[in-house]
Every structure is written in C-alpha cells, then in structure tokens.
Amino acid sequence: MTGPRLWLTTVLRLVAGIAIAVPAALLLGASPAAAHPMPHSVVQLDVYQSSVSARLELPVSDFSRASGIDLTDTTKARLPSRAAAIRTYLLKHIHPTTTQGKAWRVSIGALSLSRTQQTSTGPYRELTAKATFTPPAGADVRHFTFDYDVIVHQVVTHVILVTVRQDWSAGKVDGEGTTQVGTIELDVRHMKVPPLKVDLGAGSAWRGFVAMLELGGNHILTGTDHLLFLLILLLPAPLSATGGRWTGLVGPRKALARIGGITLAFTAGHSAALAASSLGRLDIPSWPVEAFIAASILVGAIHAIRPLFPGREAVVAGVFGLGHGMAFSFVLAEMHLSTGQLVTSLLGFNLGIELVQLLLVCLALPSLLVLARLRVQPALRLTGATLTGVAALGWLVDRLGLPNPVARAADSAGSHTTLLLVALAITALAATAWTLTTRLRARARPETAGRPPVLSRP
C-alpha cells in the first residue's frame, strides 16, 4: 500500500503547487496599471520667449498620499487654507535647470479643485496648479532639464505626462490638442526618478507667422458673427433706396464700388482696432465687445429690410469694424507674446483674415449681383435678413447674461464652414452661368438687347 499512497501524496502536492504558483505568477507579472488603473499626472507647458508656464493636473488621492496634505474632503471654499502648504510642497519637487545646470526660478500661482476622468479610469478629483518657470537671463527656454518628482517620489507606480499646448516658435498657437514631450516615472533599476531632458527644437519666426496666418483664416471662417455682419451689409449693396424702401437697382459699376468700399472699410476698421488693442496691450472686458458685435449684426439685418443708412454702408462698416477688431485681439492677448512676436503675429493673423474675407466676398459677389435682378429677390432678402436678425438678437441676449437656444444654434453654424464655402461656390458658378447665358441670349435677339431687365417690386 506504500506505493499508491506515495503516488497520491505526490499528485496532491503537485496540484497544490500549481494552485499556488499560477496565481502568484499572474499577480507578479501583471503591471499595477493593469491590475488597478490609476490616473496619471499631466504637466502641460506653454512656451513663451522668456519663460515657460505650466498647468499641473494632479490626482487628489495620489497627491494627498505623497504630500501628506489631505485634500480628500477639501472643498473649493476650504482650498485657500491649504494653499500655502501645497505651494511649499510643489516648490520642493519642481527644479527646472538649464542644460548647464543653472537653476530656473519657479513660482506657483492659482490652485483649483475639479472632477475629471481619463480614458482608463473612472471619475476622480483633480488638483490643478498654475506654475511659471523663468530661466536665468539669456538662457534657452527651448532646451532645459526638467527635474520633477511631484507624487512619484512617494507613489512609485505614478506616471507624469509632459506635453506642450502652446509654442509660437514651433507653429503651435491654436491651443487645441497637445504634443507629448516625454514621461517622468521611477527608474526601477536604480530606484530614482530621472529628470526629463526637454528639447523643443530650434523654432523660428517664420513658423509662428505661418501658424498665425492659418489661425486668422480659421478664426474668420468659424466666427459666424463676423461673417454674418459682412454678408448682411453686402446683401442690399446692389439696390437703390427711395422713401425708406429698397425700390430698384443701381448700375453694376456702382454696385461693385459699394461692395468694394464696404469690404475695405470693414478691413480698415478691424485692422486698426486689432493693431491698437494688441500693441497697446489693452485689457478690455470681452462681454461689452461681444455684445457690440451682436448689436452691429442686428443693425445690419434691419438695414437689409428697410434702409437705415443707404449709401453710407462703408462708413458704418468701418465703425462697426472697430468692435470686430477688438474681438480679434482677444485671441492674441491670450498668447502672452513678446513685442517682436506680437508684430509678426499681427501681420500673419490679419493677412489670414483678409485672404479668407476676400475669398468669401469673391464667392458671394456673383450671387449678390444676380439675386438683385430676380423677381424672388425681395423674398430671399427679407428671409435672409430676418434669420440674421433673429440670430443677432439671440447673441445679444446671450452676451448680456441670458443664455438661450437661439445663440447656441447660431454658434453651432460655425462648425459647418466647409458646407458654407461649397454652397457659396455653387451659387457663384450658377450665378455666373446665368449671367453669361442671359447675355448670349440678349446678343442673339438684337430687338431686346436695349431693354432694361424686368424687376419686381420689393
């Protein structure tokens, strides 16, 4: 009986060993993230000519564990009482230096608490801190050593992602999306947190100029309010006014002169205001400017229905263009550019606006001239002006502090710029084809060539 008993004992021991070894191997082989995904930190950099600012996004649970500052139950109202301790902790663990080892100056600014989530984690609380890194005089902000071990010096599984959001010299100016620079984490072989070598390349003023050129073009395309103001002023340009009504047509040359004058005046107005407010670094509240723009569109819509200032559209476009230029300057103000970068950006941004504006006017011009000669012109003009007026009224109410669905719907139209360009291109081709066909028919019938076109009553 000894043989069978030994055999049974051996089998039982083997089974028990497997039962212990397999789970152990799985546990040891699995990474902590796979076993229990934890949120990582993000350091988001904005690179300027003489400094780098950073937005630190820190999971509250890991931050509390590493710093000893318990923020688990801290509310936004109680955060200021912990601010001094938080800033002291951060300053101890953030040490950027030049590539030669000279220390940068670090300052910690605003702090805030919020709820967020990452792709691999559920919702969690996040501490956000603003920081500014200033190198020694003459040091290169594009190449530095980032010695940073916030949280990871205690929570050894923690990972920090370092990204760039804005970098004018690299052509990154739109503030959308980020470029990853690298990661900071524990080196398990040496049990140290190695500093990150940040290399942002050479950068150039040309890349900044081209990026601002694109940004200016995109800004006018997605700025539905700016487009509507210009187009609504152009809509009645080929018409003549008598007794407070649009009653007939002006000649083609006069219509072209009006359209050109309105476009140039609007350009001059917003260019002057953009340059003055940007170069003067004026701190202008945004809501009065945005409300002024909405009011300008509303006035333009009413003028398209009943003439308020016939023949003086260019003057009005220039005056209202000043407000639109101030709104454009808000984009540049957020970038905190040096004077040299600001001048280059003004040229590129304004040129981008003008090129797209010129494209839109050229696409709209054939349709405006043909539309004025059609019997359905009054109905189409009144419909377009009414819709524009409703959108402008919604914007005005929204910008005075009362959000509404009309403003939201009007804003969403800015996401369909490709459709707008296609529609304008199609109508321009159709209008051009109609004009050529009409002229060919008129030449083929000499007896009708001298008759004026048939117009309907507005």
CSV table of C-alpha atoms in Angstrom, one decimal:
chain,number,residue,atom,x,y,z
A,1,MET,CA,0.0,0.0,0.0
A,2,THR,CA,3.0,2.3,0.3
A,3,GLY,CA,3.3,2.8,-3.4
A,4,PRO,CA,-0.2,4.0,-4.1
A,5,ARG,CA,-0.1,6.3,-1.0
A,6,LEU,CA,3.2,7.9,-2.1
A,7,TRP,CA,1.8,8.4,-5.6
A,8,LEU,CA,-1.3,10.0,-4.2
A,9,THR,CA,0.7,12.3,-2.0
A,10,THR,CA,2.9,13.4,-4.9
A,11,VAL,CA,-0.1,14.2,-7.1
A,12,LEU,CA,-1.7,16.3,-4.3
A,13,ARG,CA,1.5,18.2,-3.7
A,14,LEU,CA,1.8,18.9,-7.4
A,15,VAL,CA,-1.8,20.2,-7.7
A,16,ALA,CA,-1.3,22.4,-4.6
A,17,GLY,CA,1.9,23.8,-6.0
A,18,ILE,CA,0.2,24.7,-9.3
A,19,ALA,CA,-2.7,26.2,-7.4
A,20,ILE,CA,-0.2,28.5,-5.6
A,21,ALA,CA,2.3,29.2,-8.4
A,22,VAL,CA,-0.2,30.2,-11.1
A,23,PRO,CA,-2.0,33.0,-9.2
A,24,ALA,CA,1.4,34.2,-7.9
A,25,ALA,CA,2.9,34.4,-11.3
A,26,LEU,CA,-0.2,36.3,-12.6
A,27,LEU,CA,0.0,38.7,-9.7
A,28,LEU,CA,3.7,39.3,-10.0
A,29,GLY,CA,3.7,39.6,-13.8
A,30,ALA,CA,0.7,42.0,-14.0
A,31,SER,CA,1.6,45.7,-14.0
A,32,PRO,CA,-0.1,47.8,-11.4
A,33,ALA,CA,-2.0,49.7,-14.1
A,34,ALA,CA,-3.4,46.5,-15.5
A,35,ALA,CA,-4.5,45.3,-12.1
A,36,HIS,CA,-6.0,48.6,-11.0
A,37,PRO,CA,-5.7,51.6,-13.4
A,38,MET,CA,-4.8,54.8,-11.6
A,39,PRO,CA,-4.9,58.3,-13.1
A,40,HIS,CA,-1.6,59.9,-14.1
A,41,SER,CA,-0.4,63.5,-13.7
A,42,VAL,CA,-0.2,65.9,-16.6
A,43,VAL,CA,2.2,68.8,-16.9
A,44,GLN,CA,1.0,71.0,-19.8
A,45,LEU,CA,3.6,73.6,-21.0
A,46,ASP,CA,3.0,76.9,-22.7
A,47,VAL,CA,6.4,78.1,-24.2
A,48,TYR,CA,7.0,81.9,-24.4
A,49,GLN,CA,10.0,83.8,-25.5
A,50,SER,CA,11.5,84.3,-22.0
A,51,SER,CA,9.5,81.9,-19.8
A,52,VAL,CA,7.5,78.7,-19.7
A,53,SER,CA,4.2,78.4,-17.9
A,54,ALA,CA,2.8,75.1,-16.8
A,55,ARG,CA,-0.6,73.7,-15.9
A,56,LEU,CA,-0.2,70.8,-13.4
A,57,GLU,CA,-3.0,68.4,-13.3
A,58,LEU,CA,-2.7,66.2,-10.2
A,59,PRO,CA,-5.0,63.4,-8.9
A,60,VAL,CA,-6.1,64.4,-5.4
A,61,SER,CA,-5.8,60.9,-3.9
A,62,ASP,CA,-2.2,60.3,-5.0
A,63,PHE,CA,-1.3,63.9,-4.2
A,64,SER,CA,-2.6,63.6,-0.7
A,65,ARG,CA,-0.7,60.3,-0.1
A,66,ALA,CA,2.6,61.7,-1.4
A,67,SER,CA,2.5,65.2,0.1
A,68,GLY,CA,0.8,64.4,3.5
A,69,ILE,CA,-1.7,67.2,2.7
A,70,ASP,CA,-5.1,65.6,2.9
A,71,LEU,CA,-7.3,67.1,0.3
A,72,THR,CA,-9.7,64.2,0.1
A,73,ASP,CA,-12.6,66.1,1.7
A,74,THR,CA,-11.4,69.6,1.0
A,75,THR,CA,-14.0,71.8,-0.7
A,76,LYS,CA,-13.3,74.6,-3.1
A,77,ALA,CA,-14.1,77.1,-0.3
A,78,ARG,CA,-11.5,75.5,2.0
A,79,LEU,CA,-8.8,75.2,-0.6
A,80,PRO,CA,-7.2,78.6,0.2
A,81,SER,CA,-6.5,77.5,3.7
A,82,ARG,CA,-4.3,74.7,2.3
A,83,ALA,CA,-2.7,76.8,-0.5
A,84,ALA,CA,0.5,77.8,1.4
A,85,ALA,CA,1.3,74.1,2.2
A,86,ILE,CA,0.5,73.0,-1.3
A,87,ARG,CA,2.8,75.6,-2.9
A,88,THR,CA,5.6,74.8,-0.4
A,89,TYR,CA,5.4,71.1,-1.3
A,90,LEU,CA,5.3,71.8,-5.1
A,91,LEU,CA,8.3,74.1,-4.9
A,92,LYS,CA,10.3,71.4,-3.1
A,93,HIS,CA,9.7,68.9,-6.0
A,94,ILE,CA,10.0,71.1,-9.2
A,95,HIS,CA,13.5,72.1,-10.2
A,96,PRO,CA,14.0,73.0,-13.9
A,97,THR,CA,17.6,73.9,-14.8
A,98,THR,CA,19.5,75.0,-17.9
A,99,THR,CA,21.4,72.3,-19.8
A,100,GLN,CA,24.5,73.5,-17.9
A,101,GLY,CA,22.8,73.0,-14.5
A,102,LYS,CA,21.8,76.6,-13.6
A,103,ALA,CA,18.5,76.7,-11.7
A,104,TRP,CA,15.4,78.4,-13.1
A,105,ARG,CA,13.1,80.4,-10.9
A,106,VAL,CA,9.8,78.7,-10.1
A,107,SER,CA,6.6,80.3,-8.9
A,108,ILE,CA,3.3,78.6,-8.1
A,109,GLY,CA,0.1,80.6,-9.0
A,110,ALA,CA,-3.6,79.8,-8.9
A,111,LEU,CA,-4.9,76.5,-7.4
A,112,SER,CA,-8.3,74.8,-8.1
A,113,LEU,CA,-10.2,71.6,-7.5
A,114,SER,CA,-12.4,69.8,-10.0
A,115,ARG,CA,-13.7,66.5,-11.1
A,116,THR,CA,-12.5,64.8,-14.2
A,117,GLN,CA,-11.6,61.4,-15.7
A,118,GLN,CA,-9.1,59.8,-18.0
A,119,THR,CA,-9.6,57.1,-20.7
A,120,SER,CA,-8.6,54.2,-18.5
A,121,THR,CA,-10.0,55.4,-15.2
A,122,GLY,CA,-13.3,56.4,-13.8
A,123,PRO,CA,-14.2,59.9,-12.4
A,124,TYR,CA,-11.8,61.3,-9.8
A,125,ARG,CA,-11.0,64.6,-8.1
A,126,GLU,CA,-8.1,66.7,-9.5
A,127,LEU,CA,-6.0,69.5,-8.1
A,128,THR,CA,-4.9,72.0,-10.8
A,129,ALA,CA,-2.0,74.3,-10.2
A,130,LYS,CA,-0.5,77.0,-12.4
A,131,ALA,CA,3.2,77.5,-12.4
A,132,THR,CA,5.7,79.7,-14.1
A,133,PHE,CA,9.3,78.7,-14.9
A,134,THR,CA,11.7,81.6,-15.6
A,135,PRO,CA,15.3,80.8,-16.8
A,136,PRO,CA,18.4,82.9,-16.0
A,137,ALA,CA,19.0,85.9,-18.3
A,138,GLY,CA,20.0,84.7,-21.8
A,139,ALA,CA,19.2,81.0,-21.2
A,140,ASP,CA,17.4,79.0,-23.8
A,141,VAL,CA,13.7,78.2,-22.9
A,142,ARG,CA,13.5,75.6,-25.7
A,143,HIS,CA,16.2,73.3,-24.2
A,144,PHE,CA,16.2,72.6,-20.4
A,145,THR,CA,16.3,69.8,-17.8
A,146,PHE,CA,13.1,69.2,-16.0
A,147,ASP,CA,13.7,67.8,-12.6
A,148,TYR,CA,10.2,67.0,-11.4
A,149,ASP,CA,9.1,64.3,-8.9
A,150,VAL,CA,5.8,65.5,-7.5
A,151,ILE,CA,3.8,62.5,-6.3
A,152,VAL,CA,6.1,59.9,-7.9
A,153,HIS,CA,8.8,60.3,-5.2
A,154,GLN,CA,6.3,58.5,-2.9
A,155,VAL,CA,3.8,56.8,-5.1
A,156,VAL,CA,6.3,54.7,-7.1
A,157,THR,CA,3.8,53.5,-9.7
A,158,HIS,CA,2.8,57.0,-10.6
A,159,VAL,CA,3.5,58.4,-14.1
A,160,ILE,CA,3.7,62.1,-15.3
A,161,LEU,CA,3.0,63.0,-18.9
A,162,VAL,CA,4.7,66.2,-20.0
A,163,THR,CA,3.1,67.9,-23.0
A,164,VAL,CA,3.2,71.2,-24.9
A,165,ARG,CA,0.0,73.1,-25.6
A,166,GLN,CA,1.3,76.4,-27.0
A,167,ASP,CA,4.6,77.1,-28.6
A,168,TRP,CA,4.6,80.1,-31.0
A,169,SER,CA,8.1,79.5,-32.4
A,170,ALA,CA,7.1,75.9,-33.3
A,171,GLY,CA,3.9,77.0,-35.0
A,172,LYS,CA,1.6,75.7,-32.3
A,173,VAL,CA,-0.8,78.5,-31.5
A,174,ASP,CA,-4.4,77.3,-31.7
A,175,GLY,CA,-4.5,75.9,-28.1
A,176,GLU,CA,-6.2,72.8,-29.3
A,177,GLY,CA,-4.5,69.4,-28.6
A,178,THR,CA,-1.1,68.9,-27.2
A,179,THR,CA,2.3,67.5,-28.3
A,180,GLN,CA,3.9,65.0,-26.0
A,181,VAL,CA,7.4,65.8,-24.8
A,182,GLY,CA,8.1,62.8,-22.6
A,183,THR,CA,7.2,61.0,-19.4
A,184,ILE,CA,8.6,61.1,-15.9
A,185,GLU,CA,8.5,57.9,-13.8
A,186,LEU,CA,10.5,55.8,-11.4
A,187,ASP,CA,13.6,54.1,-12.9
A,188,VAL,CA,13.1,50.7,-11.1
A,189,ARG,CA,16.7,49.6,-11.8
A,190,HIS,CA,18.3,52.5,-9.9
A,191,MET,CA,15.2,53.4,-7.8
A,192,LYS,CA,15.5,57.0,-8.8
A,193,VAL,CA,13.3,59.5,-10.7
A,194,PRO,CA,15.5,60.7,-13.6
A,195,PRO,CA,14.9,64.3,-14.8
A,196,LEU,CA,13.4,64.8,-18.3
A,197,LYS,CA,15.6,66.3,-20.9
A,198,VAL,CA,13.2,68.8,-22.7
A,199,ASP,CA,14.2,69.5,-26.4
A,200,LEU,CA,11.7,71.6,-28.3
A,201,GLY,CA,13.9,72.2,-31.3
A,202,ALA,CA,15.1,75.4,-32.8
A,203,GLY,CA,11.8,77.2,-33.6
A,204,SER,CA,11.5,80.2,-35.9
A,205,ALA,CA,9.6,83.4,-36.5
A,206,TRP,CA,8.5,82.0,-39.9
A,207,ARG,CA,6.7,79.1,-38.3
A,208,GLY,CA,5.0,81.4,-35.9
A,209,PHE,CA,3.9,83.7,-38.8
A,210,VAL,CA,2.5,80.8,-40.9
A,211,ALA,CA,0.7,79.5,-37.9
A,212,MET,CA,-0.9,82.9,-37.2
A,213,LEU,CA,-1.8,83.2,-40.9
A,214,GLU,CA,-3.8,79.9,-40.6
A,215,LEU,CA,-5.3,80.9,-37.3
A,216,GLY,CA,-6.5,84.2,-38.7
A,217,GLY,CA,-8.2,82.4,-41.6
A,218,ASN,CA,-9.8,79.8,-39.4
A,219,HIS,CA,-10.9,82.5,-37.0
A,220,ILE,CA,-12.9,84.4,-39.6
A,221,LEU,CA,-14.3,81.1,-41.0
A,222,THR,CA,-15.5,79.8,-37.7
A,223,GLY,CA,-16.5,83.3,-36.4
A,224,THR,CA,-20.1,83.1,-37.6
A,225,ASP,CA,-20.9,86.6,-36.3
A,226,HIS,CA,-18.1,88.3,-38.2
A,227,LEU,CA,-19.2,86.6,-41.5
A,228,LEU,CA,-22.9,87.4,-41.0
A,229,PHE,CA,-22.1,91.1,-40.3
A,230,LEU,CA,-20.1,91.5,-43.6
A,231,LEU,CA,-22.6,89.5,-45.7
A,232,ILE,CA,-25.7,91.2,-44.4
A,233,LEU,CA,-24.2,94.6,-45.2
A,234,LEU,CA,-23.3,93.4,-48.7
A,235,LEU,CA,-26.8,92.0,-49.3
A,236,PRO,CA,-28.6,95.3,-50.3
A,237,ALA,CA,-25.5,96.8,-51.9
A,238,PRO,CA,-26.8,96.5,-55.5
A,239,LEU,CA,-30.1,98.1,-54.5
A,240,SER,CA,-31.2,101.8,-54.6
A,241,ALA,CA,-33.3,103.3,-51.8
A,242,THR,CA,-36.2,105.8,-52.1
A,243,GLY,CA,-38.5,107.0,-49.4
A,244,GLY,CA,-37.3,104.5,-46.8
A,245,ARG,CA,-37.6,101.4,-49.0
A,246,TRP,CA,-35.4,99.4,-51.4
A,247,THR,CA,-37.0,100.3,-54.7
A,248,GLY,CA,-34.7,99.4,-57.6
A,249,LEU,CA,-31.2,98.7,-58.8
A,250,VAL,CA,-28.0,100.7,-59.1
A,251,GLY,CA,-25.7,100.1,-62.0
A,252,PRO,CA,-23.2,97.2,-62.0
A,253,ARG,CA,-20.2,99.6,-61.5
A,254,LYS,CA,-21.8,101.4,-58.6
A,255,ALA,CA,-22.8,98.0,-57.0
A,256,LEU,CA,-19.2,96.8,-57.4
A,257,ALA,CA,-17.9,100.1,-55.9
A,258,ARG,CA,-20.3,99.8,-52.9
A,259,ILE,CA,-19.3,96.2,-52.3
A,260,GLY,CA,-15.6,97.0,-52.5
A,261,GLY,CA,-16.0,100.1,-50.3
A,262,ILE,CA,-17.8,98.1,-47.6
A,263,THR,CA,-15.2,95.3,-47.6
A,264,LEU,CA,-12.3,97.8,-47.5
A,265,ALA,CA,-13.9,99.9,-44.7
A,266,PHE,CA,-14.6,96.8,-42.6
A,267,THR,CA,-11.0,95.7,-43.2
A,268,ALA,CA,-9.6,99.1,-42.2
A,269,GLY,CA,-11.7,99.3,-39.1
A,270,HIS,CA,-10.9,95.9,-37.7
A,271,SER,CA,-7.3,96.1,-38.7
A,272,ALA,CA,-6.8,99.5,-36.9
A,273,ALA,CA,-8.6,98.2,-33.7
A,274,LEU,CA,-6.7,94.9,-33.8
A,275,ALA,CA,-3.3,96.7,-34.0
A,276,ALA,CA,-4.1,99.3,-31.4
A,277,SER,CA,-5.6,97.0,-28.8
A,278,SER,CA,-2.9,94.3,-29.3
A,279,LEU,CA,0.2,96.5,-29.5
A,280,GLY,CA,-1.2,98.7,-26.7
A,281,ARG,CA,-1.9,95.5,-24.7
A,282,LEU,CA,-5.2,97.0,-23.6
A,283,ASP,CA,-7.1,95.0,-21.1
A,284,ILE,CA,-10.6,95.2,-22.4
A,285,PRO,CA,-13.6,93.2,-21.0
A,286,SER,CA,-14.8,90.8,-23.6
A,287,TRP,CA,-18.6,90.9,-22.9
A,288,PRO,CA,-19.2,94.6,-24.0
A,289,VAL,CA,-17.2,94.0,-27.2
A,290,GLU,CA,-19.1,90.7,-28.0
A,291,ALA,CA,-22.5,92.5,-27.2
A,292,PHE,CA,-21.5,95.3,-29.5
A,293,ILE,CA,-20.8,92.9,-32.3
A,294,ALA,CA,-24.2,91.2,-31.9
A,295,ALA,CA,-25.8,94.7,-32.0
A,296,SER,CA,-23.9,95.6,-35.2
A,297,ILE,CA,-25.3,92.5,-36.9
A,298,LEU,CA,-28.8,93.3,-35.7
A,299,VAL,CA,-28.5,96.8,-37.2
A,300,GLY,CA,-27.2,95.4,-40.4
A,301,ALA,CA,-30.2,93.0,-40.6
A,302,ILE,CA,-32.7,95.8,-40.1
A,303,HIS,CA,-30.9,97.8,-42.8
A,304,ALA,CA,-31.3,95.0,-45.2
A,305,ILE,CA,-35.0,95.0,-44.6
A,306,ARG,CA,-35.5,98.8,-44.5
A,307,PRO,CA,-32.7,101.2,-45.4
A,308,LEU,CA,-31.3,102.9,-42.3
A,309,PHE,CA,-28.2,104.4,-43.9
A,310,PRO,CA,-28.3,104.0,-47.7
A,311,GLY,CA,-25.1,105.0,-49.4
A,312,ARG,CA,-23.2,105.2,-46.1
A,313,GLU,CA,-22.7,101.4,-45.6
A,314,ALA,CA,-18.9,101.8,-45.9
A,315,VAL,CA,-18.8,104.3,-43.0
A,316,VAL,CA,-21.0,102.0,-40.9
A,317,ALA,CA,-18.8,99.0,-41.8
A,318,GLY,CA,-15.7,100.9,-40.7
A,319,VAL,CA,-17.1,102.0,-37.4
A,320,PHE,CA,-18.5,98.6,-36.5
A,321,GLY,CA,-15.3,97.0,-37.8
A,322,LEU,CA,-13.5,98.6,-34.8
A,323,GLY,CA,-15.5,96.4,-32.4
A,324,HIS,CA,-14.8,93.3,-34.5
A,325,GLY,CA,-11.1,94.1,-34.4
A,326,MET,CA,-11.1,94.3,-30.6
A,327,ALA,CA,-12.7,90.9,-30.6
A,328,PHE,CA,-9.9,89.6,-32.8
A,329,SER,CA,-7.4,91.0,-30.4
A,330,PHE,CA,-8.6,88.7,-27.6
A,331,VAL,CA,-7.0,85.8,-29.5
A,332,LEU,CA,-3.6,87.4,-29.4
A,333,ALA,CA,-3.9,88.6,-25.8
A,334,GLU,CA,-4.2,85.1,-24.6
A,335,MET,CA,-0.8,84.1,-26.1
A,336,HIS,CA,1.3,86.5,-24.0
A,337,LEU,CA,3.7,87.2,-26.9
A,338,SER,CA,6.8,89.3,-26.8
A,339,THR,CA,6.6,92.6,-28.8
A,340,GLY,CA,8.5,91.1,-31.8
A,341,GLN,CA,6.3,88.0,-31.8
A,342,LEU,CA,3.2,90.2,-31.5
A,343,VAL,CA,4.1,92.3,-34.5
A,344,THR,CA,4.8,89.2,-36.6
A,345,SER,CA,1.6,87.7,-35.3
A,346,LEU,CA,-0.4,90.8,-36.2
A,347,LEU,CA,0.8,90.6,-39.8
A,348,GLY,CA,0.1,86.9,-40.2
A,349,PHE,CA,-3.2,86.9,-38.3
A,350,ASN,CA,-4.6,89.9,-40.1
A,351,LEU,CA,-3.4,88.6,-43.5
A,352,GLY,CA,-5.2,85.3,-42.8
A,353,ILE,CA,-8.4,87.2,-42.0
A,354,GLU,CA,-8.2,89.3,-45.2
A,355,LEU,CA,-7.4,86.4,-47.5
A,356,VAL,CA,-10.4,84.4,-46.3
A,357,GLN,CA,-12.6,87.5,-46.3
A,358,LEU,CA,-11.6,88.3,-49.9
A,359,LEU,CA,-12.4,84.7,-50.9
A,360,LEU,CA,-15.8,84.9,-49.3
A,361,VAL,CA,-16.6,88.2,-51.0
A,362,CYS,CA,-15.5,86.9,-54.4
A,363,LEU,CA,-17.7,83.9,-54.0
A,364,ALA,CA,-20.7,85.9,-52.8
A,365,LEU,CA,-20.3,88.7,-55.4
A,366,PRO,CA,-21.8,86.9,-58.5
A,367,SER,CA,-24.8,85.7,-56.4
A,368,LEU,CA,-25.4,89.2,-55.0
A,369,LEU,CA,-25.4,90.8,-58.4
A,370,VAL,CA,-27.7,88.2,-60.0
A,371,LEU,CA,-30.0,88.0,-56.9
A,372,ALA,CA,-30.8,91.7,-57.2
A,373,ARG,CA,-32.2,91.1,-60.7
A,374,LEU,CA,-34.5,88.2,-59.9
A,375,ARG,CA,-38.2,88.5,-59.1
A,376,VAL,CA,-37.7,86.5,-55.9
A,377,GLN,CA,-35.1,89.0,-54.6
A,378,PRO,CA,-37.3,90.7,-52.1
A,379,ALA,CA,-38.5,87.4,-50.6
A,380,LEU,CA,-34.9,86.0,-50.4
A,381,ARG,CA,-33.5,89.3,-49.0
A,382,LEU,CA,-36.2,89.5,-46.3
A,383,THR,CA,-35.8,85.8,-45.3
A,384,GLY,CA,-32.0,86.1,-45.0
A,385,ALA,CA,-32.3,89.4,-43.1
A,386,THR,CA,-34.9,88.0,-40.7
A,387,LEU,CA,-32.9,84.9,-39.9
A,388,THR,CA,-29.8,87.0,-39.4
A,389,GLY,CA,-31.7,89.4,-37.1
A,390,VAL,CA,-33.0,86.5,-35.0
A,391,ALA,CA,-29.5,85.1,-34.6
A,392,ALA,CA,-28.1,88.5,-33.7
A,393,LEU,CA,-30.8,89.1,-31.1
A,394,GLY,CA,-30.1,85.7,-29.6
A,395,TRP,CA,-26.4,86.5,-29.4
A,396,LEU,CA,-27.1,89.9,-27.9
A,397,VAL,CA,-29.3,88.5,-25.2
A,398,ASP,CA,-26.8,85.7,-24.5
A,399,ARG,CA,-23.8,88.1,-24.3
A,400,LEU,CA,-25.8,90.3,-21.8
A,401,GLY,CA,-26.1,87.3,-19.5
A,402,LEU,CA,-29.1,85.3,-20.6
A,403,PRO,CA,-28.1,82.1,-22.4
A,404,ASN,CA,-30.6,80.8,-24.9
A,405,PRO,CA,-31.0,78.1,-27.6
A,406,VAL,CA,-31.0,80.6,-30.5
A,407,ALA,CA,-27.5,81.7,-29.6
A,408,ARG,CA,-26.3,78.1,-29.2
A,409,ALA,CA,-27.8,77.2,-32.6
A,410,ALA,CA,-26.2,80.3,-34.3
A,411,ASP,CA,-22.8,79.4,-32.7
A,412,SER,CA,-23.0,75.8,-34.0
A,413,ALA,CA,-23.3,77.2,-37.5
A,414,GLY,CA,-19.6,78.0,-37.3
A,415,SER,CA,-18.8,74.3,-37.4
A,416,HIS,CA,-20.2,73.9,-40.9
A,417,THR,CA,-17.8,76.3,-42.7
A,418,THR,CA,-17.0,73.7,-45.4
A,419,LEU,CA,-20.6,73.4,-46.3
A,420,LEU,CA,-20.9,77.2,-46.4
A,421,LEU,CA,-17.9,77.5,-48.8
A,422,VAL,CA,-19.3,74.8,-51.1
A,423,ALA,CA,-22.7,76.5,-51.1
A,424,LEU,CA,-21.2,79.8,-52.0
A,425,ALA,CA,-19.0,78.3,-54.7
A,426,ILE,CA,-22.0,76.5,-56.3
A,427,THR,CA,-24.2,79.6,-56.2
A,428,ALA,CA,-21.3,81.7,-57.6
A,429,LEU,CA,-20.9,79.3,-60.5
A,430,ALA,CA,-24.7,79.2,-61.1
A,431,ALA,CA,-24.9,83.0,-61.0
A,432,THR,CA,-22.0,83.3,-63.4
A,433,ALA,CA,-23.5,80.8,-65.8
A,434,TRP,CA,-26.9,82.6,-65.6
A,435,THR,CA,-25.3,85.9,-66.4
A,436,LEU,CA,-23.4,84.5,-69.4
A,437,THR,CA,-26.5,82.8,-70.7
A,438,THR,CA,-28.6,85.9,-70.4
A,439,ARG,CA,-26.0,88.0,-72.3
A,440,LEU,CA,-25.7,85.4,-75.1
A,441,ARG,CA,-29.5,85.4,-75.5
A,442,ALA,CA,-29.6,89.2,-75.5
A,443,ARG,CA,-27.0,89.3,-78.2
A,444,ALA,CA,-28.9,86.7,-80.3
A,445,ARG,CA,-32.0,88.9,-80.1
A,446,PRO,CA,-31.0,92.5,-81.0
A,447,GLU,CA,-34.5,93.8,-80.6
A,448,THR,CA,-34.5,93.1,-76.9
A,449,ALA,CA,-30.8,94.0,-76.2
A,450,GLY,CA,-31.6,97.6,-75.2
A,451,ARG,CA,-34.5,96.9,-72.9
A,452,PRO,CA,-33.9,97.1,-69.1
A,453,PRO,CA,-34.3,94.0,-67.1
A,454,VAL,CA,-37.8,93.2,-65.6
A,455,LEU,CA,-37.8,93.9,-61.8
A,456,SER,CA,-40.3,93.1,-59.2
A,457,ARG,CA,-41.5,95.4,-56.5
A,458,PRO,CA,-39.8,94.9,-53.1
